[in-house]
Tab-separated table of C-alpha atoms and ligand atoms in Angstrom:
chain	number	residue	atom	x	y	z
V	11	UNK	CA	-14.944	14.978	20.943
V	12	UNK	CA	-14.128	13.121	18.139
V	13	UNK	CA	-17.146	13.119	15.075
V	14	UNK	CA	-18.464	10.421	13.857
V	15	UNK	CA	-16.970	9.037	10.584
V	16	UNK	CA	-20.244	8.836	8.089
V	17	UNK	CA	-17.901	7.393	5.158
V	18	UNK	CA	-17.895	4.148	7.662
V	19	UNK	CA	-21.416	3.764	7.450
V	20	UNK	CA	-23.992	1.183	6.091
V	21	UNK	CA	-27.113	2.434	4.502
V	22	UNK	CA	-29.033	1.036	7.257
V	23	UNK	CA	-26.699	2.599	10.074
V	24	UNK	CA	-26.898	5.821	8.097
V	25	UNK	CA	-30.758	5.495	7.958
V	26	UNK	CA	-30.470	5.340	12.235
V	27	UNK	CA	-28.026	8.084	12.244
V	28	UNK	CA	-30.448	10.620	11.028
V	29	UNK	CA	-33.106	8.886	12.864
V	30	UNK	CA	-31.500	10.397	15.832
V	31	UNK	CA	-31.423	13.429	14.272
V	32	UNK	CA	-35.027	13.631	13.841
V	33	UNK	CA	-35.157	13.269	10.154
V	34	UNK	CA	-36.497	11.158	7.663
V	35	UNK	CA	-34.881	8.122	6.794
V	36	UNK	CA	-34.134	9.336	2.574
V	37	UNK	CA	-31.776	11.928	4.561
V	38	UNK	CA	-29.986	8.746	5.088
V	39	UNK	CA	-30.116	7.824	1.131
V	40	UNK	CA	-29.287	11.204	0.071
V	41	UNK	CA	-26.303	11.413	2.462
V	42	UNK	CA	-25.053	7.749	0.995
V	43	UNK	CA	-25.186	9.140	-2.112
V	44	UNK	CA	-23.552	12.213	-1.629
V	45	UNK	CA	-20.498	10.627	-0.226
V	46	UNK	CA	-20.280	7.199	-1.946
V	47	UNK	CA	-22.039	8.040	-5.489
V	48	UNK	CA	-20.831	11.478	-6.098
V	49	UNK	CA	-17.657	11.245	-3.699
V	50	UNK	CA	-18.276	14.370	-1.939
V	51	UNK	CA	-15.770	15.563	1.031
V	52	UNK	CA	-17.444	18.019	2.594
V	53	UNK	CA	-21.146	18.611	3.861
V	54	UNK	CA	-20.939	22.070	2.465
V	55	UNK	CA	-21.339	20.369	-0.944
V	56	UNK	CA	-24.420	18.767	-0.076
V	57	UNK	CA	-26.575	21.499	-0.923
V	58	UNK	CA	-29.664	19.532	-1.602
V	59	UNK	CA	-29.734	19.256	2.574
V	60	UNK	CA	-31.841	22.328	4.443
V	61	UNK	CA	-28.884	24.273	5.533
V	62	UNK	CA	-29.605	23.747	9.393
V	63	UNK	CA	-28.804	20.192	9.324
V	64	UNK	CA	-25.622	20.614	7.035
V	65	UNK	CA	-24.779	23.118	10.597
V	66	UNK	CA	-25.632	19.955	12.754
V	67	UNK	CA	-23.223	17.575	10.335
V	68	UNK	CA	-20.890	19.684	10.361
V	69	UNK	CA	-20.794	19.783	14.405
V	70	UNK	CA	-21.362	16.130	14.726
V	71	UNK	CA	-20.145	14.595	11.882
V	72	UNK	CA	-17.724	14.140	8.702
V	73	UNK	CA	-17.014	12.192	5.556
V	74	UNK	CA	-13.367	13.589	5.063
V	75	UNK	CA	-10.891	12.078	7.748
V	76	UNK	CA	-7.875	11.185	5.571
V	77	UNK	CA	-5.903	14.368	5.409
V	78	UNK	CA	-4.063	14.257	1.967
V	79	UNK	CA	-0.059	14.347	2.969
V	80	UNK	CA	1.961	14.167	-0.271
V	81	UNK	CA	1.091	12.227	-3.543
V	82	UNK	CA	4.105	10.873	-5.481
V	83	UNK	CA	3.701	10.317	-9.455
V	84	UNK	CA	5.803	7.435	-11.268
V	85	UNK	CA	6.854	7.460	-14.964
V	86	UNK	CA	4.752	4.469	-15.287
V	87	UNK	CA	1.492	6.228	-14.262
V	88	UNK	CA	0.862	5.086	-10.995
V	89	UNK	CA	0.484	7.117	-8.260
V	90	UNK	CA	0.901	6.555	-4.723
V	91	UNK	CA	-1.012	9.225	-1.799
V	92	UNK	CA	0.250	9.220	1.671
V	93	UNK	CA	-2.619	10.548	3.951
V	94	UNK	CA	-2.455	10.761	7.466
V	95	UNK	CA	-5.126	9.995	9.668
V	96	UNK	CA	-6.862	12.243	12.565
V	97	UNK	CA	-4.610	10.696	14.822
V	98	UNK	CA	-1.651	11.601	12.811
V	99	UNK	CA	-0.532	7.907	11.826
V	100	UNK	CA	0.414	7.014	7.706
V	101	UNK	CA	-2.122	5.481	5.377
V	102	UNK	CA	-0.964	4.563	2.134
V	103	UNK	CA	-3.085	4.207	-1.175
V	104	UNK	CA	-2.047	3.265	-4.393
V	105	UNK	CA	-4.060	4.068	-7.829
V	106	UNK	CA	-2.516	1.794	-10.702
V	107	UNK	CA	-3.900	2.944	-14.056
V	108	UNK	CA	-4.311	0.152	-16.886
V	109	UNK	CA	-5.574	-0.163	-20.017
V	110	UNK	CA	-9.016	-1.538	-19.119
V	111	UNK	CA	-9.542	-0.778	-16.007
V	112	UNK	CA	-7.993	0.810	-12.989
V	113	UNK	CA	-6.779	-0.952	-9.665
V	114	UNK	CA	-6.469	0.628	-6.523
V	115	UNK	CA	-4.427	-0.856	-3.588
V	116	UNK	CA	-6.003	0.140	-0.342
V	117	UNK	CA	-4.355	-0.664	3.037
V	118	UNK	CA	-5.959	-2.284	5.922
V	119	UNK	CA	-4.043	-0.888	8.578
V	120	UNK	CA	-1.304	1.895	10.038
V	121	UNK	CA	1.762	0.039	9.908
V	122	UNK	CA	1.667	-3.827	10.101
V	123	UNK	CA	2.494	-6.075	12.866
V	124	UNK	CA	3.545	-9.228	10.765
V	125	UNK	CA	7.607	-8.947	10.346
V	126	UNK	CA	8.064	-10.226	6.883
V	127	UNK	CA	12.044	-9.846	6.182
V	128	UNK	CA	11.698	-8.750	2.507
V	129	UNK	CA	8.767	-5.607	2.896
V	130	UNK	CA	9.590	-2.615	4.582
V	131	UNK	CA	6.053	-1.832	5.522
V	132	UNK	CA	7.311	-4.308	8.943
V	133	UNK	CA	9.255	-1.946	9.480
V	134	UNK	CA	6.905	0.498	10.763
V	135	UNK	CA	5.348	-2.431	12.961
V	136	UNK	CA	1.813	-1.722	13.880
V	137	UNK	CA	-0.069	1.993	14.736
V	138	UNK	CA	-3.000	0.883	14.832
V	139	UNK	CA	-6.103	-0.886	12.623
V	140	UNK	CA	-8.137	1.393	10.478
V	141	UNK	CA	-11.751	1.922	10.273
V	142	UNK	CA	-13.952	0.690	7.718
V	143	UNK	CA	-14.413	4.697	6.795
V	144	UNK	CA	-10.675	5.030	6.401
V	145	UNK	CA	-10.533	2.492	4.030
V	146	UNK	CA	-13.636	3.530	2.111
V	147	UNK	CA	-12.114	6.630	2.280
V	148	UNK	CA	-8.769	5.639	0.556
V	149	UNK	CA	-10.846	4.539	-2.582
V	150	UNK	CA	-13.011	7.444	-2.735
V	151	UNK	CA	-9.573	9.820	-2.581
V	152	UNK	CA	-7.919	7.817	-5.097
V	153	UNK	CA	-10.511	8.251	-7.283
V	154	UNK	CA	-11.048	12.002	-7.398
V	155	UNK	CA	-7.641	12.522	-7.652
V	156	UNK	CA	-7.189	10.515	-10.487
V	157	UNK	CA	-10.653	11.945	-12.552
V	158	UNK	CA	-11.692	15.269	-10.242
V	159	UNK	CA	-14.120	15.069	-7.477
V	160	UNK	CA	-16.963	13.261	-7.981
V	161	UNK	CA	-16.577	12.989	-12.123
V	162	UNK	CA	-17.766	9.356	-13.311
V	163	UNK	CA	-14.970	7.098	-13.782
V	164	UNK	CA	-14.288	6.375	-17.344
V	165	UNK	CA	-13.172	2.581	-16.796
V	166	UNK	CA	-14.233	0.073	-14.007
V	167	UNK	CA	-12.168	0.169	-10.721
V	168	UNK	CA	-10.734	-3.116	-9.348
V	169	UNK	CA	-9.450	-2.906	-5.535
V	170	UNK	CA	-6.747	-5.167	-4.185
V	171	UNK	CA	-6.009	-5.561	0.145
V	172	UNK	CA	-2.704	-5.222	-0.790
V	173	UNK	CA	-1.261	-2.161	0.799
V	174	UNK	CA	-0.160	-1.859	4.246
V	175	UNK	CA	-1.187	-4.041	6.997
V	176	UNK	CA	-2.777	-7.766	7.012
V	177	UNK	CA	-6.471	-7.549	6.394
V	178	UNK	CA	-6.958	-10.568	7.584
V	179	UNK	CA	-6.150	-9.166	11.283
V	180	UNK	CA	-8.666	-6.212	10.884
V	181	UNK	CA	-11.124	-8.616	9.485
V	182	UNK	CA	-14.370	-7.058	10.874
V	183	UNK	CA	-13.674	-3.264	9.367
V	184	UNK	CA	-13.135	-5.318	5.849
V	185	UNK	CA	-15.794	-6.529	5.283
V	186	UNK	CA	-17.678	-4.031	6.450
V	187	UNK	CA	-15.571	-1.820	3.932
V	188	UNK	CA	-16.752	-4.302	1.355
V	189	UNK	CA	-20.112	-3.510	2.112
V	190	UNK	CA	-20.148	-0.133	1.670
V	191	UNK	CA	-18.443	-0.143	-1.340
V	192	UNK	CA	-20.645	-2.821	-2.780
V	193	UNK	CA	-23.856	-0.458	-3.059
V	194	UNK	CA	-25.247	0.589	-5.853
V	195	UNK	CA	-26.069	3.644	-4.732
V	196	UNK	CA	-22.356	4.228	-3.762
V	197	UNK	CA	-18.933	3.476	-4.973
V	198	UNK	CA	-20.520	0.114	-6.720
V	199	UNK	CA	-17.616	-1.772	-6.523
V	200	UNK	CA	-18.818	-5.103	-6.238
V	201	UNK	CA	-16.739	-7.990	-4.016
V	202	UNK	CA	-15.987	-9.992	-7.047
V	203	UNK	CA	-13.453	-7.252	-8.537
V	204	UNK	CA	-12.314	-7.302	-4.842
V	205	UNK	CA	-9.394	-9.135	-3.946
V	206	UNK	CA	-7.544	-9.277	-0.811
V	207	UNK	CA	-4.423	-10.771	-0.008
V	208	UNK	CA	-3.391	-12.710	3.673
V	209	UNK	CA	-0.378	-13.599	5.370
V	210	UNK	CA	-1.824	-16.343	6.157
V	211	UNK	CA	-4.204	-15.763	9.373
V	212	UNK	CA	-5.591	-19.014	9.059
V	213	UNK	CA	-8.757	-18.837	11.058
V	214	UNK	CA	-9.758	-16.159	8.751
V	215	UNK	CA	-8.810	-17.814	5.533
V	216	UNK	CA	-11.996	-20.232	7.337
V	217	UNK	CA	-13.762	-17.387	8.064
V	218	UNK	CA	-13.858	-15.649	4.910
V	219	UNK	CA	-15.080	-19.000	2.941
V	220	UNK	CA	-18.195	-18.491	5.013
V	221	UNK	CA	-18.910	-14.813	4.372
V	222	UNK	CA	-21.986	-14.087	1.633
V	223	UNK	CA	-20.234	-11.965	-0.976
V	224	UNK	CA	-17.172	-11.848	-0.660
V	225	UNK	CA	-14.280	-10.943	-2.115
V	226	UNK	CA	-11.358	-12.815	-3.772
V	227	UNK	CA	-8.561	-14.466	-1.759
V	228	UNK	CA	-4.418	-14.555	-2.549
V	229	UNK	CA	-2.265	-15.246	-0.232
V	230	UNK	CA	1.396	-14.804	-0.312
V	231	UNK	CA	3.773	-17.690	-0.069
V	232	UNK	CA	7.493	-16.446	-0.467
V	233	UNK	CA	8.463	-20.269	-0.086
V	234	UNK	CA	7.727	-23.481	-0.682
V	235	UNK	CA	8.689	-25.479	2.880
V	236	UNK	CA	8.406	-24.315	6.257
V	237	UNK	CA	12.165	-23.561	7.123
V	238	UNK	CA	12.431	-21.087	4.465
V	239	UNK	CA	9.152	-19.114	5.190
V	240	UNK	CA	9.328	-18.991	8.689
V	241	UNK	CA	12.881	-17.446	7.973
V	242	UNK	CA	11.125	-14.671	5.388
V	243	UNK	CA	7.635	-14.667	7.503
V	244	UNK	CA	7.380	-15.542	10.844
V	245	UNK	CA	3.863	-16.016	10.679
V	246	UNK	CA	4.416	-19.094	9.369
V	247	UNK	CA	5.878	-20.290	13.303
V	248	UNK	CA	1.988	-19.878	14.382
V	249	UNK	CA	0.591	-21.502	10.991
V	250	UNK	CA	2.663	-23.243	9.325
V	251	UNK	CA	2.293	-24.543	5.487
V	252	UNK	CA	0.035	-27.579	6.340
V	253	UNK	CA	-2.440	-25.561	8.256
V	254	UNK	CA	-2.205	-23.242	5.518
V	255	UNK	CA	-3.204	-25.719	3.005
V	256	UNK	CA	-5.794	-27.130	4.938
V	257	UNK	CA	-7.317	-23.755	5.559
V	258	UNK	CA	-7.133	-23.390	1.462
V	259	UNK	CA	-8.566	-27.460	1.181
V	260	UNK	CA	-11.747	-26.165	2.824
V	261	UNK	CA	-11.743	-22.486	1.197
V	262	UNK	CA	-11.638	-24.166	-2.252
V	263	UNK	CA	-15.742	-25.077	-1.602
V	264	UNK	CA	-16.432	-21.723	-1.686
V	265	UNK	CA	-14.976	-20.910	-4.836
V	266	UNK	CA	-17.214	-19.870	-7.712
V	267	UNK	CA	-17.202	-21.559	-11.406
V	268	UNK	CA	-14.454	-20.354	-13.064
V	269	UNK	CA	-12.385	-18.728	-9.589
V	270	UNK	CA	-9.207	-19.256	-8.168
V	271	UNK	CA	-7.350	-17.974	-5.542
V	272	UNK	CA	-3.803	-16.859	-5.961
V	273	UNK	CA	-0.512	-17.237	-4.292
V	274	UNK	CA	2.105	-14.688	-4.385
V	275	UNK	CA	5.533	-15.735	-4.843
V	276	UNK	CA	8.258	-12.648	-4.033
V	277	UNK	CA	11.172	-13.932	-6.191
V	278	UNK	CA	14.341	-13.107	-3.825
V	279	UNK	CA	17.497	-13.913	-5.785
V	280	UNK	CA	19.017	-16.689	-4.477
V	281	UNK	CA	16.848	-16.867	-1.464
V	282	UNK	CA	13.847	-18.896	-3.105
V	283	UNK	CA	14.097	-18.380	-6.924
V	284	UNK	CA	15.850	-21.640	-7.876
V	285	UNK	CA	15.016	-24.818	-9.922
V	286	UNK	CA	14.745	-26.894	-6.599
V	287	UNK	CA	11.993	-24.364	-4.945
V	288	UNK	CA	10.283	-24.077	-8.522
V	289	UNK	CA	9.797	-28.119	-7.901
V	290	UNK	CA	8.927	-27.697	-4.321
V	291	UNK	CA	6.055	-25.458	-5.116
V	292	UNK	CA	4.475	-27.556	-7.772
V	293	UNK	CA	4.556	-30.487	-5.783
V	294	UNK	CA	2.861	-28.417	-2.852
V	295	UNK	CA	0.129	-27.283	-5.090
V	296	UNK	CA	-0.384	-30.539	-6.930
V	297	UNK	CA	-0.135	-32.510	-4.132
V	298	UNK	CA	-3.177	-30.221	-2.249
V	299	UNK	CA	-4.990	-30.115	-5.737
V	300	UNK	CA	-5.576	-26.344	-5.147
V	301	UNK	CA	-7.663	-24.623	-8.077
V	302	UNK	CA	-5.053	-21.888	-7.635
V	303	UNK	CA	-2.818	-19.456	-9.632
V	304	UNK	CA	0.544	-18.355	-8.638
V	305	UNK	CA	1.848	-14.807	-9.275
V	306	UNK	CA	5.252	-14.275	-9.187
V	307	UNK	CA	6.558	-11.284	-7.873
V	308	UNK	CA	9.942	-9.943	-8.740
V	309	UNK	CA	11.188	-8.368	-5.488
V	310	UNK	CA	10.975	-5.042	-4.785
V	311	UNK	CA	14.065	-3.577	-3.069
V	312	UNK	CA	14.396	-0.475	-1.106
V	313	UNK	CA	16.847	0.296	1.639
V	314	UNK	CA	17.346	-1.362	3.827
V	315	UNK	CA	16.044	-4.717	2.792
V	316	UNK	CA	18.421	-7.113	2.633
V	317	UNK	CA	17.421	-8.821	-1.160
V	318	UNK	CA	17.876	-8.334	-4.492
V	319	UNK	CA	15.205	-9.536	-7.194
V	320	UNK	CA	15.577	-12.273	-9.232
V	321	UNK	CA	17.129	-11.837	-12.582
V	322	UNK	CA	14.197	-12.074	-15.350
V	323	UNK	CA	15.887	-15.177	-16.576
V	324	UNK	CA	15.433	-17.251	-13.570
V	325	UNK	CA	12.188	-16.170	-12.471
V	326	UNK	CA	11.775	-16.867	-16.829
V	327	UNK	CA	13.143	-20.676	-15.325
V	328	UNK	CA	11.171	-20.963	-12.254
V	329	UNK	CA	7.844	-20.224	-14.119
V	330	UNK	CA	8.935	-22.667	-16.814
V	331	UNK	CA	9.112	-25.270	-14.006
V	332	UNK	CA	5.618	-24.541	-12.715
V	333	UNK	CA	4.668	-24.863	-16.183
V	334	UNK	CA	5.691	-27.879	-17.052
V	335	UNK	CA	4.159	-29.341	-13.697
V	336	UNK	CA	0.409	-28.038	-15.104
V	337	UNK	CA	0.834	-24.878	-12.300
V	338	UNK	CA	-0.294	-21.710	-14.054
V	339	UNK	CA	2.003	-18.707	-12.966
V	340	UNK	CA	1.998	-15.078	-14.009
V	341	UNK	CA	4.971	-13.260	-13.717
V	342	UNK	CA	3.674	-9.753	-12.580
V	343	UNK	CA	5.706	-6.416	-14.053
V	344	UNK	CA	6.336	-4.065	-11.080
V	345	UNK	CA	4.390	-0.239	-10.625
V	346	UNK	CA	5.503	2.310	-9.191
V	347	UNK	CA	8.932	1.116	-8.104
V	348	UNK	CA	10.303	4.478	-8.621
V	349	UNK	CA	8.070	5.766	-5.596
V	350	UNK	CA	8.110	3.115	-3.753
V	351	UNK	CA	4.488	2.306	-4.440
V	352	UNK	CA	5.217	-1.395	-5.403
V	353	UNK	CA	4.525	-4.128	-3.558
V	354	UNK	CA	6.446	-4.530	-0.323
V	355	UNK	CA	7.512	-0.991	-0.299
V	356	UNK	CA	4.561	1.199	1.572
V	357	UNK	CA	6.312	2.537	4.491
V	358	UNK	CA	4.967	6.398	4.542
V	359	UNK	CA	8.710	6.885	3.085
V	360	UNK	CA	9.065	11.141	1.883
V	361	UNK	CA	12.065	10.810	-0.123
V	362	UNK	CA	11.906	9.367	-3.569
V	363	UNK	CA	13.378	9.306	-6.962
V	364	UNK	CA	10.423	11.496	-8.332
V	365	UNK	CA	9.698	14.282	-6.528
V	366	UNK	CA	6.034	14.447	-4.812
V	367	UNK	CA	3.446	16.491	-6.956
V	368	UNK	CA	1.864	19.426	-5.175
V	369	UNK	CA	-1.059	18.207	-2.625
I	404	SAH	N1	-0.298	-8.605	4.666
I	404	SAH	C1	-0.977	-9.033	3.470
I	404	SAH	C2	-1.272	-7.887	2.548
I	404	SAH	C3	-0.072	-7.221	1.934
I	404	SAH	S1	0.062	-7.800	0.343
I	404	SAH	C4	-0.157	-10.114	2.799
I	404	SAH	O1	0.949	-10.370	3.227
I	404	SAH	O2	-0.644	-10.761	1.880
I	404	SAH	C5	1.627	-7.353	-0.087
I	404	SAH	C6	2.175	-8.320	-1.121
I	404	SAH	O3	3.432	-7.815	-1.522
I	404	SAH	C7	2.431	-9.689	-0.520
I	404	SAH	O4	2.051	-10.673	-1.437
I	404	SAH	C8	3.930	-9.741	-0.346
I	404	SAH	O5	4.406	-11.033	-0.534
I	404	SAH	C9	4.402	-8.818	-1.415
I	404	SAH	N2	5.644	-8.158	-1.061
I	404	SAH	C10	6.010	-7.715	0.136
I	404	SAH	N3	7.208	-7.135	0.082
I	404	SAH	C11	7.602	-7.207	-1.198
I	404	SAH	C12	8.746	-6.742	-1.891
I	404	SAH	N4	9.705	-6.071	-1.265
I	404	SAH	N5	8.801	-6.977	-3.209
I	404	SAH	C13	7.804	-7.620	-3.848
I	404	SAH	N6	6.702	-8.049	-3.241
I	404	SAH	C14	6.616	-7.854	-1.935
């Protein structure tokens, strides 16, 4: 039998849970706590419950699914976990320290089913869609690895949908992760340091306009006209650039004072880095009057991928071009290359430059 996964839980579906069990709903508070406020992975450390139940948790029940496989340091501080799941499949977590804060980089599901030619995560194709506790659970890891189990975290934690998978196709388990994490009582991460990042599943794009707190929205681009992406994402075959925009045209009424939503630009050299593509995009964001950001994203290559990444000069160029067009564009400084924890790289790959710190 498998347990139930409590990490996965709303308050309220927490407060039914020990219903069940023929206990008082504040079981249900104290449990939330427990696991979301003071990160705790085991039911054993939740000595404030009358020993009996812990026994009846413990049969039924658990907050600790993600078994920790290896965790890989880089010489830039980040650090990348590879768990595996009860089922045995790769989830892949990334914890990028920065001065003010910390982002983690959760992923949405085992593998990914979307076949973009430049990230090697496609190359694992899909296992399977996690849970909403997995990917609470990836945070909650992260985070006790970084400052010991259950110790407050000195800075605020940002969390981007930017690992493995496309969010946007395990939509339900999301937001429901967003949820969870949102409580005070919990994790407290609240949607607006949230971001996560599409493919482009357009219905969803629609959707996710339409959901009450909710997080922030990038979506990643590679190219500027629809030959080029469908070559680097096929996605684009079932929604192409103009649906795209649309879907964006009607998102843009749900954005807040002062928020944009981002595109992501992987800058492939000689694939869609030049002066002619830097053109192409303005005129696709100007001509769509998107209140949007782009952030450019030097590739990141691992074997076998078949790009390089722009030099610095031209993607220098290319921003120069948005720039002059009124486009603001961040070019964004890879993490984590060395363990292939960058962008584009998560592919529950062992062998890396560094060598994996004890689990
Ligand atoms: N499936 C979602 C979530 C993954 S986000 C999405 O596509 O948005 C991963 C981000 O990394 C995307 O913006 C993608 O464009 C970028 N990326 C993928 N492979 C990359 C690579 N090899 N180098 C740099 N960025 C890459």
């Amino acid at each position: 039998m498998t347990k139930l996964h409590l990490t996965g839980l709303l308050p309220s579906e927490l407060a039914d849970y020990v219903t069940s069990l023929d206990q008082p709903q504040y079981r249900g508070k104290q449990i939330f706590a427990a696991i979301h406020g003071r990160r705790m992975t085991a039911f054993d450390q939740l000595t404030d419950l009358p020993r009996d139940l812990r026994a009846r948790l413990n049969e039924q029940a658990t907050i600790s699914s993600l078994k920790l496989e290896s965790r890989y340091l880089s010489s830039d501080g980040t650090r990348r976990y590879l768990f595996k799941t009860q089922d045995n499949l790769p989830v892949e977590t990334v914890f990028i320290p920065e001065e003010r804060r910390d982002t983690i980089c959760f992923s949405s599901q085992s593998g990914c089913p979307l076949q973009c030619t430049f990230c090697l995560t496609a190359q694992l194709g899909l296992l399977r869609n996690l849970t909403s506790g997995e990917i609470v659970e990836q945070i909650i890891c992260a985070l006790n690895d970084a400052y010991g189990a259950g110790v407050e975290t000195p800075r605020g934690t940002n969390l981007v949908g930017m690992g493995a998978g496309e969010p946007f196709l395990n939509f339900e388990a999301l937001i429901k992760a967003v949820r969870i994490m949102k409580e005070p009582a919990g994790l407290h991460i609240v949607p607006n340091r949230i971001t996560v990042s599409t493919a482009g599943v357009v219905p969803k794009i629609r959707e996710l306009a339409l959901t009450e707190d909710r997080p922030h929205l990038a979506i990643s681009l590679a190219a500027p006209n629809d030959e080029l992406r469908a070559q680097l994402m096929p996605i684009n075959n079932k929604w192409p650039i103009k649906e795209l925009m649309a879907a964006c045209k009607d998102f843009q009424v749900s954005l807040k004072r002062g928020e944009r939503f981002t595109f992501e630009y992987v800058m492939l050299r000689g694939v869609n880095d030049s002066d002619d593509h830097a053109r192409q995009l303005a005129g696709l964001m100007r001509r769509h009057a998107l209140r949007a950001k782009i952030n450019l994203i030097p590739h990141n290559p691992a074997e076998p991928l078949p790009y390089q990444p722009s030099s610095m000069e031209r993607v220098e160029a290319f921003r120069a071009i948005l720039d002059a067009a009124g486009i603001d564009s961040f070019v964004r400084r890879p993490r984590g290359r060395d363990i292939l924890a960058a962008c584009g790289q998560l592919a529950a790959r062992g062998e890396v430059a560094q060598s994996p710190i004890n689990a």
